[in-house]
GROMACS .gro file of C-alpha atoms in nm:
model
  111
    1UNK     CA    1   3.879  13.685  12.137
    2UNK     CA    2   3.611  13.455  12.279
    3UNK     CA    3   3.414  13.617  12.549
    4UNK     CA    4   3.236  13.363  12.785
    5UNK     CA    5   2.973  13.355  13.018
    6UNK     CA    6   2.845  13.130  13.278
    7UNK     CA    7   2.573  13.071  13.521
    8UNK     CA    8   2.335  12.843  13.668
    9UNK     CA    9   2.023  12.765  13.579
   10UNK     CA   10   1.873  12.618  13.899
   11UNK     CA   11   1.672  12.725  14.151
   12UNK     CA   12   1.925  12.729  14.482
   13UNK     CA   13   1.882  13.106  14.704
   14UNK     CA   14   2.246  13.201  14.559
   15UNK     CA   15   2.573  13.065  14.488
   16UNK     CA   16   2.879  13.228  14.703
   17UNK     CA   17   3.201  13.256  14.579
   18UNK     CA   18   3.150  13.042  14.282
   19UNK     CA   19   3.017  12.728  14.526
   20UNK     CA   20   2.725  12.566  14.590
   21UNK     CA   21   2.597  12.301  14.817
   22UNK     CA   22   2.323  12.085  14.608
   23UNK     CA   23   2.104  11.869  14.715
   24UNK     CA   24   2.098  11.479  14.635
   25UNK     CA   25   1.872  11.432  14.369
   26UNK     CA   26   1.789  11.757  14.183
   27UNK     CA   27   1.861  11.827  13.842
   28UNK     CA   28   2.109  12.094  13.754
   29UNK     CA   29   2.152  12.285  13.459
   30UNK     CA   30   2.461  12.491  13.418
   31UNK     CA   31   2.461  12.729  13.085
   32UNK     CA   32   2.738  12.868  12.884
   33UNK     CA   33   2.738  13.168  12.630
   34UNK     CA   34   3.028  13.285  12.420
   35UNK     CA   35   3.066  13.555  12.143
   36UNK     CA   36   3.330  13.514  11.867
   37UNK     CA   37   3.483  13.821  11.698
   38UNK     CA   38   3.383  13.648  11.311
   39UNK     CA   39   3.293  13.271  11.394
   40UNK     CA   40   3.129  13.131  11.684
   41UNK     CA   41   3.317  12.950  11.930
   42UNK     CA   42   3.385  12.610  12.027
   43UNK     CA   43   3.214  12.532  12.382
   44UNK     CA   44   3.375  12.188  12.567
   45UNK     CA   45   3.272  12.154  12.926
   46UNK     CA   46   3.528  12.011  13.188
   47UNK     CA   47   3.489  11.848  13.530
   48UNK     CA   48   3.777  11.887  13.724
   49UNK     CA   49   3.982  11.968  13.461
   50UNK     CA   50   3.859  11.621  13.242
   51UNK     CA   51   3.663  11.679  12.928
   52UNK     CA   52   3.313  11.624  12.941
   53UNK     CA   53   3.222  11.494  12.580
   54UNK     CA   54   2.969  11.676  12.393
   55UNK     CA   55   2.836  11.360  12.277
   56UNK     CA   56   2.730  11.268  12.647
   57UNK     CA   57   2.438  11.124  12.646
   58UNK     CA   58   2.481  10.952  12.949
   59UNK     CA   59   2.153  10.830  13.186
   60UNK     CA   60   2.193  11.132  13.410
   61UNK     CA   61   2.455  11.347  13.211
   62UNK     CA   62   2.345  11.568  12.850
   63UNK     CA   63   2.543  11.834  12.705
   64UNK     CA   64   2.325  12.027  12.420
   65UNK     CA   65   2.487  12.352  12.221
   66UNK     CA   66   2.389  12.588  11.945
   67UNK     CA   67   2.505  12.850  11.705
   68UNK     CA   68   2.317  13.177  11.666
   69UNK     CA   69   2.376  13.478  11.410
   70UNK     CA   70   2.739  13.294  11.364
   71UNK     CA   71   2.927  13.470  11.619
   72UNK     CA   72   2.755  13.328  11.954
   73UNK     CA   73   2.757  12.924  12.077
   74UNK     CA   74   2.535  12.893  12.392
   75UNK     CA   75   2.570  12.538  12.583
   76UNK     CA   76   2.356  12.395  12.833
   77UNK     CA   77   2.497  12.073  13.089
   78UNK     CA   78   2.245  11.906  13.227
   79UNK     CA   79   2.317  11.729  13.487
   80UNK     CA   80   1.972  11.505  13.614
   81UNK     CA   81   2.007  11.308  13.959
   82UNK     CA   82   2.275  11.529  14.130
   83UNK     CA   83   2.481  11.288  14.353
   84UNK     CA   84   2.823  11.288  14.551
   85UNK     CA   85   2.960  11.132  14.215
   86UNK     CA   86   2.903  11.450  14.073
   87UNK     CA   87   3.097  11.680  14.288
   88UNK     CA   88   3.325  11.908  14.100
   89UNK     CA   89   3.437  12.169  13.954
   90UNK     CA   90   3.283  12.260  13.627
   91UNK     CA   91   3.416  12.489  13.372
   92UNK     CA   92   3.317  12.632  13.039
   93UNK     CA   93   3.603  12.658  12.771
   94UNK     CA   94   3.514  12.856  12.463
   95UNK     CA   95   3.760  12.896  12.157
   96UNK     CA   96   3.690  13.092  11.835
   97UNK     CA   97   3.974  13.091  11.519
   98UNK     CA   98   4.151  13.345  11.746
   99UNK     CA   99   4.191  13.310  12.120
  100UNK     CA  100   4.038  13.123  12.385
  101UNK     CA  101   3.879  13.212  12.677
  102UNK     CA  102   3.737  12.975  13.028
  103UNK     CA  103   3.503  13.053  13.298
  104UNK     CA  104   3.567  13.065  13.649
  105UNK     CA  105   3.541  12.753  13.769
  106UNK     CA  106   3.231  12.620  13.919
  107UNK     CA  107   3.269  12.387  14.265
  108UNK     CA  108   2.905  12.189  14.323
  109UNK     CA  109   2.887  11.949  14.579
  110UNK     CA  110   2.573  11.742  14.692
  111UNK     CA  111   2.481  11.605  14.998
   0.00000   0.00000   0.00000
């Protein structure tokens, strides 16, 4: 079973009940880690439920992952510029060659 774990890597006071206000401009890094049982997992990253490619190289979007001791895949989403375009919620999805797992979702918003 993939085990995943999310947080943010920014410098806001705290983040209640899984929501946070940002503000316009800043760059925000959110960071996924997730243990497979023999393999490491798959990470994809979703806003509002839409896939966020891990090819996204985007001017002010970059999704970077890695595979360590070949049972753990950490992910970093970088998200540069925060805007209103970029309100959502974001999610981590992590599958190894048995189960599946998804964090609890993540509402930003930016003012």
């Amino acid at each position: 079973m993939a085990s995943v774990l999310t947080r943010v890597l920014q410098d806001f006071d705290d983040i209640k009940d899984n929501s946070s206000v940002i503000v316009a401009g800043s760059v925000i890094q959110l960071f996924c880690s997730a243990s497979g049982q023999f393999t490491a997992p798959h990470i994809q990253w979703t806003r509002n439920n839409i896939t966020i490619p891990e090819t996204a190289q985007l001017p002010h979007l970059m999704v970077k992952s890695r595979t360590e001791n070949n049972t753990i895949t950490s992910s970093l989403l970088t998200i540069y510029g925060f805007s209103s375009s970029d309100n959502g919620s974001y999610q981590c999805h992590a599958c190894d060659n048995n189960s599946c797992n998804t964090s609890i979702p993540l509402l930003l918003s930016g003012w």
